[in-house]
mmCIF file of N, CA and C in Angstrom:
data_model
loop_
_atom_site.group_PDB
_atom_site.id
_atom_site.type_symbol
_atom_site.label_atom_id
_atom_site.label_comp_id
_atom_site.label_asym_id
_atom_site.label_seq_id
_atom_site.Cartn_x
_atom_site.Cartn_y
_atom_site.Cartn_z
ATOM 1 N N MET M 10 7.880 11.492 -0.565
ATOM 2 C CA MET M 10 8.299 11.224 1.263
ATOM 3 C C MET M 10 6.626 11.888 1.700
ATOM 4 N N THR M 11 7.009 10.441 2.852
ATOM 5 C CA THR M 11 5.292 11.103 3.965
ATOM 6 C C THR M 11 6.374 11.478 5.100
ATOM 7 N N PRO M 12 5.269 11.570 6.131
ATOM 8 C CA PRO M 12 5.696 12.674 7.508
ATOM 9 C C PRO M 12 6.546 10.777 8.033
ATOM 10 N N TRP M 13 5.436 10.147 7.336
ATOM 11 C CA TRP M 13 6.251 8.802 8.244
ATOM 12 C C TRP M 13 7.270 7.742 7.823
ATOM 13 N N GLN M 14 7.513 8.719 7.249
ATOM 14 C CA GLN M 14 9.360 8.140 6.574
ATOM 15 C C GLN M 14 9.060 6.736 4.993
ATOM 16 N N PHE M 15 8.028 6.788 4.407
ATOM 17 C CA PHE M 15 7.978 5.653 2.928
ATOM 18 C C PHE M 15 7.299 6.908 2.693
ATOM 19 N N ARG M 16 7.512 6.837 1.211
ATOM 20 C CA ARG M 16 7.347 6.909 0.180
ATOM 21 C C ARG M 16 6.612 7.079 -0.863
ATOM 22 N N VAL M 17 5.557 7.344 -1.725
ATOM 23 C CA VAL M 17 4.319 7.270 -2.494
ATOM 24 C C VAL M 17 4.065 7.229 -3.913
ATOM 25 N N GLU M 18 4.572 6.712 -4.773
ATOM 26 C CA GLU M 18 4.396 6.988 -6.623
ATOM 27 C C GLU M 18 2.827 7.308 -6.326
ATOM 28 N N LEU M 19 2.941 7.922 -7.282
ATOM 29 C CA LEU M 19 2.124 8.085 -8.533
ATOM 30 C C LEU M 19 2.493 8.667 -9.770
ATOM 31 N N HIS M 20 1.275 7.158 -10.847
ATOM 32 C CA HIS M 20 2.043 7.075 -11.697
ATOM 33 C C HIS M 20 0.301 7.654 -12.965
ATOM 34 N N SER M 21 0.806 8.478 -13.989
ATOM 35 C CA SER M 21 -0.347 8.704 -15.205
ATOM 36 C C SER M 21 -0.851 7.664 -15.304
ATOM 37 N N GLU M 22 -2.045 7.244 -15.817
ATOM 38 C CA GLU M 22 -2.185 6.193 -16.612
ATOM 39 C C GLU M 22 -1.830 5.721 -17.981
ATOM 40 N N THR M 23 -1.503 6.579 -18.022
ATOM 41 C CA THR M 23 -0.200 6.421 -19.536
ATOM 42 C C THR M 23 0.492 6.311 -19.612
ATOM 43 N N GLY M 24 1.607 6.204 -18.887
ATOM 44 C CA GLY M 24 2.593 6.470 -18.491
ATOM 45 C C GLY M 24 3.302 5.271 -18.218
ATOM 46 N N ASP M 25 4.620 4.842 -18.842
ATOM 47 C CA ASP M 25 5.278 4.171 -18.365
ATOM 48 C C ASP M 25 5.407 2.147 -17.372
ATOM 49 N N VAL M 26 5.496 3.571 -15.886
ATOM 50 C CA VAL M 26 5.107 2.172 -15.318
ATOM 51 C C VAL M 26 3.687 1.075 -15.649
ATOM 52 N N VAL M 27 2.311 2.428 -15.537
ATOM 53 C CA VAL M 27 0.908 1.412 -15.604
ATOM 54 C C VAL M 27 1.114 0.754 -16.706
ATOM 55 N N ARG M 28 1.632 1.109 -18.141
ATOM 56 C CA ARG M 28 1.790 0.150 -18.737
ATOM 57 C C ARG M 28 2.685 -1.568 -19.089
ATOM 58 N N GLU M 29 3.792 -0.917 -18.665
ATOM 59 C CA GLU M 29 4.862 -1.841 -17.902
ATOM 60 C C GLU M 29 3.914 -3.334 -17.180
ATOM 61 N N LEU M 30 3.415 -2.738 -15.975
ATOM 62 C CA LEU M 30 2.429 -3.043 -15.090
ATOM 63 C C LEU M 30 1.237 -3.990 -16.233
ATOM 64 N N GLY M 31 -0.196 -3.041 -16.967
ATOM 65 C CA GLY M 31 -0.398 -4.082 -17.527
ATOM 66 C C GLY M 31 -1.784 -3.857 -16.741
ATOM 67 N N ASP M 32 -3.551 -4.532 -17.432
ATOM 68 C CA ASP M 32 -4.704 -4.006 -16.670
ATOM 69 C C ASP M 32 -4.210 -4.801 -15.480
ATOM 70 N N SER M 33 -4.933 -3.482 -14.592
ATOM 71 C CA SER M 33 -5.409 -4.620 -12.813
ATOM 72 C C SER M 33 -5.814 -5.407 -12.927
ATOM 73 N N GLY M 34 -6.856 -5.845 -13.757
ATOM 74 C CA GLY M 34 -7.926 -7.098 -13.555
ATOM 75 C C GLY M 34 -6.248 -8.099 -13.811
ATOM 76 N N GLU M 35 -5.570 -7.700 -14.041
ATOM 77 C CA GLU M 35 -5.067 -9.508 -14.573
ATOM 78 C C GLU M 35 -3.832 -9.501 -12.730
ATOM 79 N N ALA M 36 -3.666 -8.339 -12.805
ATOM 80 C CA ALA M 36 -2.947 -8.544 -11.204
ATOM 81 C C ALA M 36 -2.757 -6.921 -9.793
ATOM 82 N N HIS M 37 -2.794 -6.987 -9.100
ATOM 83 C CA HIS M 37 -2.485 -5.946 -8.233
ATOM 84 C C HIS M 37 -3.241 -5.995 -6.810
ATOM 85 N N LEU M 38 -2.505 -5.330 -5.459
ATOM 86 C CA LEU M 38 -2.340 -5.284 -4.387
ATOM 87 C C LEU M 38 -4.022 -5.244 -3.845
ATOM 88 N N GLU M 39 -4.185 -6.283 -3.119
ATOM 89 C CA GLU M 39 -5.787 -5.280 -1.918
ATOM 90 C C GLU M 39 -5.290 -5.880 -0.834
ATOM 91 N N ASP M 40 -5.967 -5.763 0.463
ATOM 92 C CA ASP M 40 -5.782 -5.845 1.488
ATOM 93 C C ASP M 40 -4.686 -5.404 2.658
ATOM 94 N N VAL M 41 -3.562 -4.333 1.525
ATOM 95 C CA VAL M 41 -2.600 -3.707 2.100
ATOM 96 C C VAL M 41 -2.787 -2.977 3.972
ATOM 97 N N SER M 42 -1.905 -3.989 4.752
ATOM 98 C CA SER M 42 -1.694 -3.705 5.726
ATOM 99 C C SER M 42 -0.578 -2.405 6.109
ATOM 100 N N LEU M 43 -0.506 -1.865 6.784
ATOM 101 C CA LEU M 43 0.727 -0.616 7.251
ATOM 102 C C LEU M 43 0.184 0.189 8.209
ATOM 103 N N GLN M 44 1.832 -0.156 9.449
ATOM 104 C CA GLN M 44 1.535 -0.086 10.056
ATOM 105 C C GLN M 44 2.517 1.323 10.299
ATOM 106 N N VAL M 45 1.948 2.582 11.135
ATOM 107 C CA VAL M 45 3.099 3.660 11.370
ATOM 108 C C VAL M 45 2.795 4.152 12.866
ATOM 109 N N PRO M 46 3.711 5.074 13.607
ATOM 110 C CA PRO M 46 3.527 5.474 14.617
ATOM 111 C C PRO M 46 1.965 6.764 14.880
ATOM 112 N N ASP M 47 1.608 6.942 13.896
ATOM 113 C CA ASP M 47 0.285 7.506 14.155
ATOM 114 C C ASP M 47 -1.039 7.529 13.283
ATOM 115 N N ALA M 48 -1.278 6.151 13.260
ATOM 116 C CA ALA M 48 -2.671 5.849 12.134
ATOM 117 C C ALA M 48 -4.211 6.568 11.857
ATOM 118 N N ASN M 49 -4.114 7.043 13.319
ATOM 119 C CA ASN M 49 -4.945 7.884 13.683
ATOM 120 C C ASN M 49 -4.654 10.091 11.468
ATOM 121 N N ALA M 50 -3.364 9.503 12.292
ATOM 122 C CA ALA M 50 -3.274 11.143 11.402
ATOM 123 C C ALA M 50 -3.013 10.729 9.601
ATOM 124 N N ALA M 51 -2.286 9.261 10.045
ATOM 125 C CA ALA M 51 -2.354 8.565 8.287
ATOM 126 C C ALA M 51 -3.020 8.190 7.888
ATOM 127 N N ARG M 52 -4.409 7.475 8.606
ATOM 128 C CA ARG M 52 -5.454 7.833 7.525
ATOM 129 C C ARG M 52 -5.824 9.127 7.221
ATOM 130 N N GLU M 53 -6.599 9.822 7.347
ATOM 131 C CA GLU M 53 -6.352 11.631 8.207
ATOM 132 C C GLU M 53 -6.055 11.647 6.066
ATOM 133 N N ALA M 54 -4.789 11.570 6.550
ATOM 134 C CA ALA M 54 -3.823 12.225 5.279
ATOM 135 C C ALA M 54 -4.024 11.387 4.480
ATOM 136 N N PHE M 55 -3.648 10.127 4.000
ATOM 137 C CA PHE M 55 -4.578 9.477 3.574
ATOM 138 C C PHE M 55 -5.509 9.629 2.448
ATOM 139 N N ASN M 56 -6.688 9.539 3.239
ATOM 140 C CA ASN M 56 -8.353 10.166 2.876
ATOM 141 C C ASN M 56 -8.137 10.891 2.258
ATOM 142 N N GLU M 57 -7.877 12.559 3.108
ATOM 143 C CA GLU M 57 -8.165 13.861 2.404
ATOM 144 C C GLU M 57 -7.051 13.840 0.791
ATOM 145 N N ILE M 58 -6.288 13.003 0.519
ATOM 146 C CA ILE M 58 -5.289 13.051 -0.393
ATOM 147 C C ILE M 58 -6.063 11.750 -1.460
ATOM 148 N N PHE M 59 -6.037 11.178 -1.371
ATOM 149 C CA PHE M 59 -6.221 9.578 -2.142
ATOM 150 C C PHE M 59 -7.649 8.789 -2.103
ATOM 151 N N HIS M 60 -8.550 9.519 -1.147
ATOM 152 C CA HIS M 60 -10.102 9.409 -1.443
ATOM 153 C C HIS M 60 -9.912 8.046 -0.576
ATOM 154 N N PRO M 61 -10.694 7.497 0.731
ATOM 155 C CA PRO M 61 -10.830 5.794 0.939
ATOM 156 C C PRO M 61 -10.269 4.611 0.239
ATOM 157 N N LEU M 62 -9.106 4.339 0.722
ATOM 158 C CA LEU M 62 -8.666 3.515 -0.241
ATOM 159 C C LEU M 62 -9.367 2.295 0.415
ATOM 160 N N SER M 63 -9.775 0.358 -0.260
ATOM 161 C CA SER M 63 -10.119 -0.251 0.604
ATOM 162 C C SER M 63 -9.341 -0.952 0.967
ATOM 163 N N GLU M 64 -8.412 -0.990 -0.067
ATOM 164 C CA GLU M 64 -7.268 -1.873 0.018
ATOM 165 C C GLU M 64 -6.287 -1.610 0.796
ATOM 166 N N LEU M 65 -5.967 -0.656 1.646
ATOM 167 C CA LEU M 65 -5.132 -0.068 2.538
ATOM 168 C C LEU M 65 -5.963 0.255 3.928
ATOM 169 N N ASN M 66 -5.329 -1.108 4.985
ATOM 170 C CA ASN M 66 -5.358 -0.450 6.513
ATOM 171 C C ASN M 66 -4.449 -0.066 7.034
ATOM 172 N N ILE M 67 -5.038 0.851 7.618
ATOM 173 C CA ILE M 67 -3.349 1.751 8.144
ATOM 174 C C ILE M 67 -3.782 1.821 10.384
ATOM 175 N N ASP M 68 -2.632 0.948 10.723
ATOM 176 C CA ASP M 68 -3.041 0.334 12.352
ATOM 177 C C ASP M 68 -1.997 1.349 12.705
ATOM 178 N N ASP M 69 -2.025 1.342 14.038
ATOM 179 C CA ASP M 69 -0.520 1.798 15.536
ATOM 180 C C ASP M 69 0.513 1.066 14.662
ATOM 181 N N GLY M 70 1.881 1.702 15.113
ATOM 182 C CA GLY M 70 2.555 0.555 14.372
ATOM 183 C C GLY M 70 4.074 1.413 15.271
ATOM 184 N N GLU M 71 5.235 0.708 16.013
ATOM 185 C CA GLU M 71 6.017 1.257 16.592
ATOM 186 C C GLU M 71 6.998 2.111 15.570
ATOM 187 N N ASN M 72 7.201 1.627 13.888
ATOM 188 C CA ASN M 72 7.666 2.137 13.043
ATOM 189 C C ASN M 72 6.988 2.002 11.397
ATOM 190 N N PRO M 73 7.227 2.433 11.107
ATOM 191 C CA PRO M 73 6.614 2.444 9.415
ATOM 192 C C PRO M 73 6.689 1.235 8.878
ATOM 193 N N TRP M 74 6.121 0.138 8.684
ATOM 194 C CA TRP M 74 6.313 -1.118 8.115
ATOM 195 C C TRP M 74 5.246 -1.644 7.393
ATOM 196 N N VAL M 75 4.942 -2.352 6.383
ATOM 197 C CA VAL M 75 3.497 -2.916 5.904
ATOM 198 C C VAL M 75 4.082 -3.883 6.245
ATOM 199 N N GLU M 76 2.476 -4.257 7.093
ATOM 200 C CA GLU M 76 3.232 -5.574 8.056
ATOM 201 C C GLU M 76 3.092 -7.220 6.459
ATOM 202 N N SER M 77 1.764 -7.511 5.788
ATOM 203 C CA SER M 77 1.309 -7.698 4.614
ATOM 204 C C SER M 77 0.934 -7.432 3.938
ATOM 205 N N PHE M 78 0.381 -8.559 2.596
ATOM 206 C CA PHE M 78 -0.294 -7.017 1.388
ATOM 207 C C PHE M 78 -1.230 -8.920 1.252
ATOM 208 N N SER M 79 -1.926 -8.712 -0.523
ATOM 209 C CA SER M 79 -2.231 -9.881 -1.057
ATOM 210 C C SER M 79 -2.051 -9.547 -2.603
ATOM 211 N N VAL M 80 -1.365 -10.539 -3.045
ATOM 212 C CA VAL M 80 -1.547 -10.181 -4.775
ATOM 213 C C VAL M 80 -2.365 -10.910 -5.197
ATOM 214 N N ALA M 81 -3.721 -10.308 -6.377
ATOM 215 C CA ALA M 81 -5.065 -10.479 -6.423
ATOM 216 C C ALA M 81 -4.884 -10.830 -7.973
ATOM 217 N N ALA M 82 -5.222 -11.889 -8.439
ATOM 218 C CA ALA M 82 -5.095 -11.497 -9.987
ATOM 219 C C ALA M 82 -6.279 -12.838 -10.755
ATOM 220 N N GLN M 83 -6.481 -13.436 -11.595
ATOM 221 C CA GLN M 83 -8.191 -13.222 -12.196
ATOM 222 C C GLN M 83 -7.836 -14.601 -11.660
ATOM 223 N N GLN M 84 -6.661 -15.431 -11.767
ATOM 224 C CA GLN M 84 -6.782 -16.719 -10.294
ATOM 225 C C GLN M 84 -6.806 -16.596 -9.085
ATOM 226 N N GLY M 85 -6.811 -15.887 -8.409
ATOM 227 C CA GLY M 85 -7.110 -15.815 -7.287
ATOM 228 C C GLY M 85 -6.543 -15.029 -6.627
ATOM 229 N N SER M 86 -5.927 -14.771 -4.900
ATOM 230 C CA SER M 86 -5.715 -13.991 -4.304
ATOM 231 C C SER M 86 -4.301 -14.798 -3.278
ATOM 232 N N GLU M 87 -3.295 -14.282 -3.273
ATOM 233 C CA GLU M 87 -2.231 -15.202 -2.282
ATOM 234 C C GLU M 87 -1.927 -13.839 -1.296
ATOM 235 N N GLN M 88 -2.310 -13.711 0.524
ATOM 236 C CA GLN M 88 -1.820 -13.401 0.688
ATOM 237 C C GLN M 88 -0.165 -13.241 0.911
ATOM 238 N N MET M 89 0.654 -12.061 1.527
ATOM 239 C CA MET M 89 2.080 -12.164 1.550
ATOM 240 C C MET M 89 2.447 -11.553 3.265
ATOM 241 N N ASN M 90 2.877 -11.615 3.523
ATOM 242 C CA ASN M 90 3.385 -11.705 4.921
ATOM 243 C C ASN M 90 4.709 -10.551 5.054
ATOM 244 N N VAL M 91 5.035 -9.674 4.958
ATOM 245 C CA VAL M 91 6.155 -9.200 5.046
ATOM 246 C C VAL M 91 7.690 -9.594 5.526
ATOM 247 N N GLY M 92 6.903 -9.827 7.223
ATOM 248 C CA GLY M 92 8.138 -10.751 7.678
ATOM 249 C C GLY M 92 8.880 -11.901 7.422
ATOM 250 N N ALA M 93 7.398 -12.305 7.253
ATOM 251 C CA ALA M 93 8.209 -14.007 6.765
ATOM 252 C C ALA M 93 9.136 -13.439 5.059
ATOM 253 N N LEU M 94 8.819 -13.303 4.230
ATOM 254 C CA LEU M 94 9.729 -13.279 3.139
ATOM 255 C C LEU M 94 10.521 -12.647 3.283
ATOM 256 N N LEU M 95 11.014 -11.581 4.454
ATOM 257 C CA LEU M 95 11.821 -11.390 4.387
ATOM 258 C C LEU M 95 12.651 -12.266 5.273
ATOM 259 N N GLY M 96 12.437 -13.551 5.796
ATOM 260 C CA GLY M 96 13.170 -14.242 6.882
ATOM 261 C C GLY M 96 13.433 -13.498 8.426
ATOM 262 N N ASN M 97 11.757 -13.083 8.729
ATOM 263 C CA ASN M 97 11.738 -12.263 9.946
ATOM 264 C C ASN M 97 11.076 -13.927 10.917
#
């Protein structure tokens, strides 16, 4: 659990979750837009643990929230707005 009240899960490349998801070339997340109350602190923590992640954009926001993300696959990429998905 992070100080921003969301969980980050790490899975072994040979683990069940990764095997079920398949090759990241087939489908993966890109352009994830995360909002947290202290974006600078979050960026520093993520960079320290994971190194810079070009797929993750961290911005200031009132509450922890994933604003949007893209699902990228071999046939292209589709931007998803989380608020719209939730009917907001």
